[in-house]
GROMACS .gro file of C-alpha atoms in nm:
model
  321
    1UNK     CA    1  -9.109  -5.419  -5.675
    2UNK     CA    2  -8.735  -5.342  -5.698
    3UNK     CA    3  -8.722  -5.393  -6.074
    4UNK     CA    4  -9.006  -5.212  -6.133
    5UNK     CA    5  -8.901  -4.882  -5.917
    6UNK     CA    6  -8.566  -4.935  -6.108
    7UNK     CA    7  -8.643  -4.980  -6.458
    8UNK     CA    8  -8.980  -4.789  -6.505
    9UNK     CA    9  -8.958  -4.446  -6.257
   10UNK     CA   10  -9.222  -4.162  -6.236
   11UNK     CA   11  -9.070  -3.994  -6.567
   12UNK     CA   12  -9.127  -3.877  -6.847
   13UNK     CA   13  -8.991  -3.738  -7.149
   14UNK     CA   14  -8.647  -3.727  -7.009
   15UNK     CA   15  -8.747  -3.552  -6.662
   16UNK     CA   16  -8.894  -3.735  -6.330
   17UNK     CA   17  -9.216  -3.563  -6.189
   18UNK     CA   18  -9.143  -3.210  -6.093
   19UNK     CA   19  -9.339  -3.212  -5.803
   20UNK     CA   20  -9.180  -3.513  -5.647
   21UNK     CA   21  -8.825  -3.395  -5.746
   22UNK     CA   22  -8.929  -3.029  -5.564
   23UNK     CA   23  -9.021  -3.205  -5.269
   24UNK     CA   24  -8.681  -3.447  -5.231
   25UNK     CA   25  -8.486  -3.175  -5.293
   26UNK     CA   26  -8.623  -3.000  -5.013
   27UNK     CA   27  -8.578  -3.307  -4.795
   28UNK     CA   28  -8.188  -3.301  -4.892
   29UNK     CA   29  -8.149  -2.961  -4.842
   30UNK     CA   30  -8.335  -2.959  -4.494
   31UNK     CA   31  -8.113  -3.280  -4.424
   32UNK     CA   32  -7.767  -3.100  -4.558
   33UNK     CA   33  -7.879  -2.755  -4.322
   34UNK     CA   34  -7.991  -2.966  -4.050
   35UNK     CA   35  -7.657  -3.110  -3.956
   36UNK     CA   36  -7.539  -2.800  -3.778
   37UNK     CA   37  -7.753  -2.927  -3.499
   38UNK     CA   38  -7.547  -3.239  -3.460
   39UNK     CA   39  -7.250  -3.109  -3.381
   40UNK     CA   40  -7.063  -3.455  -3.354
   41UNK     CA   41  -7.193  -3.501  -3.710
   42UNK     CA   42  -7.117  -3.168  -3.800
   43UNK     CA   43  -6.779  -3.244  -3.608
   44UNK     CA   44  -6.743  -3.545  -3.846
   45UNK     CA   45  -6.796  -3.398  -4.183
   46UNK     CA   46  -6.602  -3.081  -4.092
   47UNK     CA   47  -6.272  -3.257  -3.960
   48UNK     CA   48  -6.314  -3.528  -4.262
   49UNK     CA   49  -6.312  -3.185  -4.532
   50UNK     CA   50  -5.932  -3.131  -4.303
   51UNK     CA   51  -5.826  -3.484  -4.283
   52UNK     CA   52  -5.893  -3.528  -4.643
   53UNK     CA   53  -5.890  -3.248  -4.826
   54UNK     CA   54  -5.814  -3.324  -5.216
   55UNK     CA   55  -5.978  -3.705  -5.180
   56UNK     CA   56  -6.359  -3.818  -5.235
   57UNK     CA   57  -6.372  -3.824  -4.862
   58UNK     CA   58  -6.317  -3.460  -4.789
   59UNK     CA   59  -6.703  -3.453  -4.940
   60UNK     CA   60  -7.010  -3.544  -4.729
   61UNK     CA   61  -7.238  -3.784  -4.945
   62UNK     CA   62  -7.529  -3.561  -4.952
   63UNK     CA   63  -7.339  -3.329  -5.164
   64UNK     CA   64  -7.349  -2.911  -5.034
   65UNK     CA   65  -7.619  -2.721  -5.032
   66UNK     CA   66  -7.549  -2.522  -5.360
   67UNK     CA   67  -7.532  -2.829  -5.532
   68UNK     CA   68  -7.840  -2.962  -5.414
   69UNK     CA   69  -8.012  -2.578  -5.523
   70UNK     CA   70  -7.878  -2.677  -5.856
   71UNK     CA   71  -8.114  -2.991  -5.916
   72UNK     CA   72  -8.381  -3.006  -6.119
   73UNK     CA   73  -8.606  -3.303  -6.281
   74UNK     CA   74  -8.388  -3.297  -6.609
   75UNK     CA   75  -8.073  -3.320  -6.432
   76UNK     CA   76  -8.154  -3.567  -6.163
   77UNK     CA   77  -8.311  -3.792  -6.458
   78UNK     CA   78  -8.005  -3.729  -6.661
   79UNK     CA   79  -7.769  -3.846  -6.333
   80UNK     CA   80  -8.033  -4.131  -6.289
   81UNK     CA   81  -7.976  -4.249  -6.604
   82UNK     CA   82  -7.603  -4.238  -6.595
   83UNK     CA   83  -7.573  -4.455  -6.283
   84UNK     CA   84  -7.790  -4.727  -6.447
   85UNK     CA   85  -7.516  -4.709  -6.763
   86UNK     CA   86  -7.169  -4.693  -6.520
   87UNK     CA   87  -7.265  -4.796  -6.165
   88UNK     CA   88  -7.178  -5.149  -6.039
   89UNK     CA   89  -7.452  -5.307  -5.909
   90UNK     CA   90  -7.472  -5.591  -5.612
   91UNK     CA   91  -7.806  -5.736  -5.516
   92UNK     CA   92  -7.732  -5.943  -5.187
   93UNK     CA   93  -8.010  -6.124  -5.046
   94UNK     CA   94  -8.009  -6.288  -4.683
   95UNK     CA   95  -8.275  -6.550  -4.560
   96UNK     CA   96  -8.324  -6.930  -4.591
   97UNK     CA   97  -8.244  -7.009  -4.963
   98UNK     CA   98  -8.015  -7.064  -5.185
   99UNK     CA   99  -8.155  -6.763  -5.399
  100UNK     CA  100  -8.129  -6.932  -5.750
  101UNK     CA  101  -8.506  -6.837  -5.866
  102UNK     CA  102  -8.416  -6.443  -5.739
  103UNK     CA  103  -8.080  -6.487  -5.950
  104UNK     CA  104  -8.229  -6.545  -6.252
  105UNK     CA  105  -8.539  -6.320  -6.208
  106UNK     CA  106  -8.294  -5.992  -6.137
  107UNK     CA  107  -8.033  -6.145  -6.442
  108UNK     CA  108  -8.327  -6.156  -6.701
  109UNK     CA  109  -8.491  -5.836  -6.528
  110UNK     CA  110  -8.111  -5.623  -6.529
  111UNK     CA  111  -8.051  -5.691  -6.851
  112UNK     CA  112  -8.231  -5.499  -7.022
  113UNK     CA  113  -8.030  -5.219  -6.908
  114UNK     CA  114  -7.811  -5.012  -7.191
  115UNK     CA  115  -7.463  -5.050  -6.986
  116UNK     CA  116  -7.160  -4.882  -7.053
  117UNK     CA  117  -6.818  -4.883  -6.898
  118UNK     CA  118  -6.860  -4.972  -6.548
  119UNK     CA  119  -6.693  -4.823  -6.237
  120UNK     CA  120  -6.462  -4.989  -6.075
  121UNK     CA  121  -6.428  -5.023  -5.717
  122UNK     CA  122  -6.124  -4.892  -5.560
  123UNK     CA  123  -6.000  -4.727  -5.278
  124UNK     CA  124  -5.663  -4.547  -5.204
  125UNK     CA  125  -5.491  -4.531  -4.844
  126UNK     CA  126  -5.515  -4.159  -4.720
  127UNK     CA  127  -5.192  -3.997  -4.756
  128UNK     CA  128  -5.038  -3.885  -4.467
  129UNK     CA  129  -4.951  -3.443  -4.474
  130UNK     CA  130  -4.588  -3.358  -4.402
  131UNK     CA  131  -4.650  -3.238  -4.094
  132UNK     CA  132  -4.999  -3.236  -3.833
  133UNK     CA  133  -5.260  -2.968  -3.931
  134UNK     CA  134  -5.489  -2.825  -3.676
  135UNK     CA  135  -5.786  -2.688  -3.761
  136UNK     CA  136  -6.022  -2.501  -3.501
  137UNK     CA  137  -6.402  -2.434  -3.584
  138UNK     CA  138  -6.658  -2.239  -3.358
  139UNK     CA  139  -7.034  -2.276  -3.285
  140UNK     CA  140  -7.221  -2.181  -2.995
  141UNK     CA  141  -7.183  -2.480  -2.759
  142UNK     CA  142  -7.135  -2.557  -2.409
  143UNK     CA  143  -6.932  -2.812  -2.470
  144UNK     CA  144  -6.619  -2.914  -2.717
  145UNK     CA  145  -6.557  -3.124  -2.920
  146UNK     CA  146  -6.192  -3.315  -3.033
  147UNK     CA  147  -6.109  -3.519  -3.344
  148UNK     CA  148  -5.767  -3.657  -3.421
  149UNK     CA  149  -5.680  -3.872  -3.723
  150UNK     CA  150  -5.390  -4.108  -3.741
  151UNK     CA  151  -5.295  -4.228  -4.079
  152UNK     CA  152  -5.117  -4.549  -4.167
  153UNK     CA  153  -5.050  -4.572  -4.566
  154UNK     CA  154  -4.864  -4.879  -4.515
  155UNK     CA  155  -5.074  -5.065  -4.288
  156UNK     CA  156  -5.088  -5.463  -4.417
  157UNK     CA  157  -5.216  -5.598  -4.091
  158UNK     CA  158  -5.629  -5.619  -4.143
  159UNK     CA  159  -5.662  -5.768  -3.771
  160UNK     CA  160  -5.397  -5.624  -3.599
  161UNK     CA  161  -5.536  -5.264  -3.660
  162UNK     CA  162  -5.897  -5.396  -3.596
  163UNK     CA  163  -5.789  -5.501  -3.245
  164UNK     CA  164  -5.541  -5.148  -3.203
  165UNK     CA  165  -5.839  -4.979  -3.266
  166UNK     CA  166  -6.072  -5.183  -3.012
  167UNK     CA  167  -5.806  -5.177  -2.784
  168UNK     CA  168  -5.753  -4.788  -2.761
  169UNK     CA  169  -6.086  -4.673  -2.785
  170UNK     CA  170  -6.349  -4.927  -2.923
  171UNK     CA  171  -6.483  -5.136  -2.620
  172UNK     CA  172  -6.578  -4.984  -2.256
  173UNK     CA  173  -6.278  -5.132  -2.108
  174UNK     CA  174  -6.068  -4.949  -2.375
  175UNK     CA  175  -5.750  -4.678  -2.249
  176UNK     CA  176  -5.949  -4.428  -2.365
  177UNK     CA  177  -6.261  -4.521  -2.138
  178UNK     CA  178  -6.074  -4.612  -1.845
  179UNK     CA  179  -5.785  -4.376  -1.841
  180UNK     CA  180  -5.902  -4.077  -1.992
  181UNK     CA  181  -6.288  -4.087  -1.929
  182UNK     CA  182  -6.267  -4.309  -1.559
  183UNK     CA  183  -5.935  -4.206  -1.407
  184UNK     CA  184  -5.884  -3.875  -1.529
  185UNK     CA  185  -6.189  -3.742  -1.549
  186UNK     CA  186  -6.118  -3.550  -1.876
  187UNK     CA  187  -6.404  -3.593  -2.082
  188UNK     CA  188  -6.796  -3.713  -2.133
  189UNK     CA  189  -6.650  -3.928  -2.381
  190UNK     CA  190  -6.371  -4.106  -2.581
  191UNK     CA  191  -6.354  -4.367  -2.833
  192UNK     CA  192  -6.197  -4.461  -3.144
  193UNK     CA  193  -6.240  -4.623  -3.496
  194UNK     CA  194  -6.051  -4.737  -3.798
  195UNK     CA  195  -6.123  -4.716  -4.130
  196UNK     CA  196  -5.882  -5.002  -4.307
  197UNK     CA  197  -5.925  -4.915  -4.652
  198UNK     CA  198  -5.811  -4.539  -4.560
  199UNK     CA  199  -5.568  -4.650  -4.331
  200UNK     CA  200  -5.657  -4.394  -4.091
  201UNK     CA  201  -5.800  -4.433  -3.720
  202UNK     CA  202  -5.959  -4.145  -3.568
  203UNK     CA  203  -5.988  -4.057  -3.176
  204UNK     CA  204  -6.299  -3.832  -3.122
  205UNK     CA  205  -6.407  -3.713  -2.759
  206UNK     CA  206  -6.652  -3.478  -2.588
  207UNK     CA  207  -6.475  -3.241  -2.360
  208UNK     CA  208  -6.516  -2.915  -2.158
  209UNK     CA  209  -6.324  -2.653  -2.372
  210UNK     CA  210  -6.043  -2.602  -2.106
  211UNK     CA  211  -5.950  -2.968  -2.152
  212UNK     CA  212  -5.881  -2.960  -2.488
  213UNK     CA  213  -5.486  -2.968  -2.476
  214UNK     CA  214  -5.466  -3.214  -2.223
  215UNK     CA  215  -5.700  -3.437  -2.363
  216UNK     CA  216  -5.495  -3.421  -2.690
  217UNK     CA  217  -5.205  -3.510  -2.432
  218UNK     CA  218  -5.341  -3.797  -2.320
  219UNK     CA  219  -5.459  -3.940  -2.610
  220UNK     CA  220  -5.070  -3.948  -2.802
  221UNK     CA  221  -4.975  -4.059  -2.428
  222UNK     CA  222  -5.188  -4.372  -2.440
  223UNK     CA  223  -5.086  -4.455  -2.851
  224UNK     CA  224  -4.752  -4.354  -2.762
  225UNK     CA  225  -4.757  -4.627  -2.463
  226UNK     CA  226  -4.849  -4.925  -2.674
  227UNK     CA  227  -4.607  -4.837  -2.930
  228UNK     CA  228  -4.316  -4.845  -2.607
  229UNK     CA  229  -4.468  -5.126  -2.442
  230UNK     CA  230  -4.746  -5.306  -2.630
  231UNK     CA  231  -5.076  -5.444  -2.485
  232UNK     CA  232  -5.150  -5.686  -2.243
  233UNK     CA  233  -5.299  -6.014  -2.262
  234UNK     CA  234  -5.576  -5.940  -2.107
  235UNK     CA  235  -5.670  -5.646  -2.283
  236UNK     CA  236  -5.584  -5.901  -2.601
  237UNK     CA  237  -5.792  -6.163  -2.443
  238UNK     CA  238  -6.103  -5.910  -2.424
  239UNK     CA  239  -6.082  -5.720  -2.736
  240UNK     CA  240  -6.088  -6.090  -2.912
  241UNK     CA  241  -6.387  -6.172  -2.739
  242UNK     CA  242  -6.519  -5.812  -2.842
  243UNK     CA  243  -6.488  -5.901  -3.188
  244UNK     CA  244  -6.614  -6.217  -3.189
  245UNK     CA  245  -6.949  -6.125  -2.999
  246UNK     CA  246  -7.025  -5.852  -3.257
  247UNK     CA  247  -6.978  -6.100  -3.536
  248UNK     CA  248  -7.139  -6.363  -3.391
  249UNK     CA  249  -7.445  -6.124  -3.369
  250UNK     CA  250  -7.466  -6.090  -3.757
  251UNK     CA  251  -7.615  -6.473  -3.796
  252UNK     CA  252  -7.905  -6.321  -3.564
  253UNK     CA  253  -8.016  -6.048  -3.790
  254UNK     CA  254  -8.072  -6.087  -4.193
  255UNK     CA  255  -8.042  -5.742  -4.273
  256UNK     CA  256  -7.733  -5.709  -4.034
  257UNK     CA  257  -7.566  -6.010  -4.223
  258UNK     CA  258  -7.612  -5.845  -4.564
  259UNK     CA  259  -7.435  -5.596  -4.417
  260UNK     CA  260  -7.125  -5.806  -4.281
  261UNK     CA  261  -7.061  -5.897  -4.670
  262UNK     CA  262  -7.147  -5.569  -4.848
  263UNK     CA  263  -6.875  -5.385  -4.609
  264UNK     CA  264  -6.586  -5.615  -4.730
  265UNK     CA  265  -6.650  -5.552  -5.129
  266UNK     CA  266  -6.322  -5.359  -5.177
  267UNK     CA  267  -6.138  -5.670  -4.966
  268UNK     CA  268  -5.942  -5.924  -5.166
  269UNK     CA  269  -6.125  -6.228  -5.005
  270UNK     CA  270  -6.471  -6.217  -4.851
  271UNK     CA  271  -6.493  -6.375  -4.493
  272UNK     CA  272  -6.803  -6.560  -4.324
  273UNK     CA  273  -6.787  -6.428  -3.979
  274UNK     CA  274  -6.626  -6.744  -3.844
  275UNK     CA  275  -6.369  -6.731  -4.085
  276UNK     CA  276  -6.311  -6.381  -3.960
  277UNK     CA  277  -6.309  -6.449  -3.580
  278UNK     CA  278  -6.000  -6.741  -3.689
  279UNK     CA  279  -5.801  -6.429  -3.850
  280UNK     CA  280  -5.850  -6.217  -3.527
  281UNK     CA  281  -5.785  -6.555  -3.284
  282UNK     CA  282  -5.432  -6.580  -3.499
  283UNK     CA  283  -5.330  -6.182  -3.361
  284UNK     CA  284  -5.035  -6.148  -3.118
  285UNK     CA  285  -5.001  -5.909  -2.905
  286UNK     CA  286  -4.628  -5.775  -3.107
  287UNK     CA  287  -4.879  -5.736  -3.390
  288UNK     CA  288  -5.100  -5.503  -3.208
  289UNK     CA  289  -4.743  -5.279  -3.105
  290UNK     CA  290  -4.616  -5.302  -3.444
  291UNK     CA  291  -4.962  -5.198  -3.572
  292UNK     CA  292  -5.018  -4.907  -3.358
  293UNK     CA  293  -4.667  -4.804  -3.477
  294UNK     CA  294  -4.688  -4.720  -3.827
  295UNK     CA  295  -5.005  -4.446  -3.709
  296UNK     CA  296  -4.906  -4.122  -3.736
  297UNK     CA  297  -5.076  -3.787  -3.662
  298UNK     CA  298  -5.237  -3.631  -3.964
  299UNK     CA  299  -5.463  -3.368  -3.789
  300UNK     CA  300  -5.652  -3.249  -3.495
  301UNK     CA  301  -5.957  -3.074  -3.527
  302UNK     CA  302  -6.183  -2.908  -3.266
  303UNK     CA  303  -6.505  -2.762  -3.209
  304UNK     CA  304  -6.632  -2.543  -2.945
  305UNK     CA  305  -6.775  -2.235  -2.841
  306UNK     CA  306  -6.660  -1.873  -2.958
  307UNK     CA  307  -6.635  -1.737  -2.641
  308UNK     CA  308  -6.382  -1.975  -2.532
  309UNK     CA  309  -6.053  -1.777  -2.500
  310UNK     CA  310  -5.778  -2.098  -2.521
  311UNK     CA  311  -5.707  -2.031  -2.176
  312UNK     CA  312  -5.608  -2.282  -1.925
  313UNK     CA  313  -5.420  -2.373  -1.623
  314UNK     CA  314  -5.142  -2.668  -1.569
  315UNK     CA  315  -5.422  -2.831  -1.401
  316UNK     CA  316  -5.710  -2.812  -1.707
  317UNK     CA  317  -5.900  -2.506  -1.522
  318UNK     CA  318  -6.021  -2.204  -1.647
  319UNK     CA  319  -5.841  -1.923  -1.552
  320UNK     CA  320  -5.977  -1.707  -1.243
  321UNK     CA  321  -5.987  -1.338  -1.210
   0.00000   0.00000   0.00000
């Protein structure tokens, strides 16, 4: 069925059906508009245009609106027929077998294909801007919305940054969670990710508007902290044990383990999720510290409501006629 949606489409003489093509396009526009609604999605795509602005990821991967107006059958055939020349292509299957009879079906199958000069796969570390840009957007909201990205070009510790990350803001006993969200009281949420190929690790949180700059505070605060005085070995102990859970899970779940090895195709050596667990196990805390200390602030970017005037007391309120 795959073969035969790949090498034989709806098309015909150099266009796919108009109808159909009329009818996807208007699914991809009503998905590009539609995001607006989201706003930590619209959040995400708007801070990663700021964070990365001149790479492939300042684009979302639906593509803008105008350029989805621009489709038609001829040129989505024409772009069709391009990938099938230039794209790499990975078939992964997961289940019980060795997979030798699928092998050679999709080797005979593939290649017929006409190929050309294949992409290659690569990735660049985000480079880190001179100095921190902020970048404020507005939409009518009741509550705000904070992004900061951290970007490490030189980062050559895989598992040290995994656990940072986990650490900070990645696990419900994370700082973030219980110092910003639990003691402080500052927002409805906080967390954190990494992205290793880009080197970057972002801290995103839902906030009322008036806690904006002390949330921002309290976020370099709690990097800053590790960077002075490391982790401990407990929160070691239980990020570890966070990591090993989640890929532990992946042997459960065939479509979840095809995903575990598609994720590391840029990596230099492909790990079974045991093998993966032993790299974390081998992590010291001084490699967390000296992790977290090559981050650096690249930008902040923020969401909320127009009406929201900036202004703020020493203790987070609003200020009171």
């Amino acid at each position: 069925m795959i073969c035969e949606c790949l090498l034989n489409p709806n098309a015909d003489n150099g266009a796919f059906d108009k109808q159909i093509t009329e009818l996807q396009k208007a699914q991809l526009i009503d998905d590009i508009d539609s995001i607006i609604n989201e706003k930590p999605s619209y959040a995400s795509q708007r801070g990663s245009a700021v964070a990365f602005r001149g790479e492939p990821f300042e684009k979302p991967i639906t593509g803008s609106h105008e350029e989805a107006e621009r489709v038609t059958p001829e040129s989505a055939y024409t772009a069709y027929q391009r990938m099938l020349k230039t794209a790499r292509i990975d078939i992964l299957c997961s289940g019980a077998s060795d997979f030798a009879d699928a092998e050679i079906f999709f080797t005979e199958k593939l290649s017929a294909l006409e190929r050309g000069t294949v992409c290659g796969l690569s990735m660049k570390p985000s480079a880190l801007k001179e100095r921190p840009e902020t970048f404020a957007d507005t939409l009518p909201m009741q509550q705000a919305i904070l992004r900061m990205y951290f970007k490490a070009p030189d980062m050559d510790d895989r598992y040290a940054g995994i656990l940072f990350a986990c650490i900070l803001g990645g696990m419900t006993t994370s700082r973030f969670f219980l110092n910003i969200r639990e003691k402080q009281s500052l927002c409805y949420y906080c967390s954190s990710a990494g992205n290793r190929i880009k080197r970057t690790l972002i801290a995103y949180a839902g906030i009322e508007p008036q806690n904006i700059e002390r949330v921002k505070a309290a976020v370099l605060a709690e990097i800053e902290d590790i960077c002075e005085n490391g982790v401990t070995e407990e929160e070691l102990r239980t990020a570890k044990l966070e990591m090993r859970n989640t890929a532990s899970s992946m042997n459960d779940n065939p479509s979840a383990m095809i995903g575990w090895y598609h994720n590391q195709i840029l990596e230099d050596k492909i790990l079974t999720p045991e093998e993966y667990c032993a790299e974390i196990d081998k992590v010291s805390a001084e490699r967390v510290r000296e992790a977290a200390r090559k981050y650096k602030l690249d930008t902040v970017y923020t969401l909320c409501s127009p009406d929201f005037d900036g202004t703020a007391d020493n203790n987070g309120e609003e200020d009171a006629e």
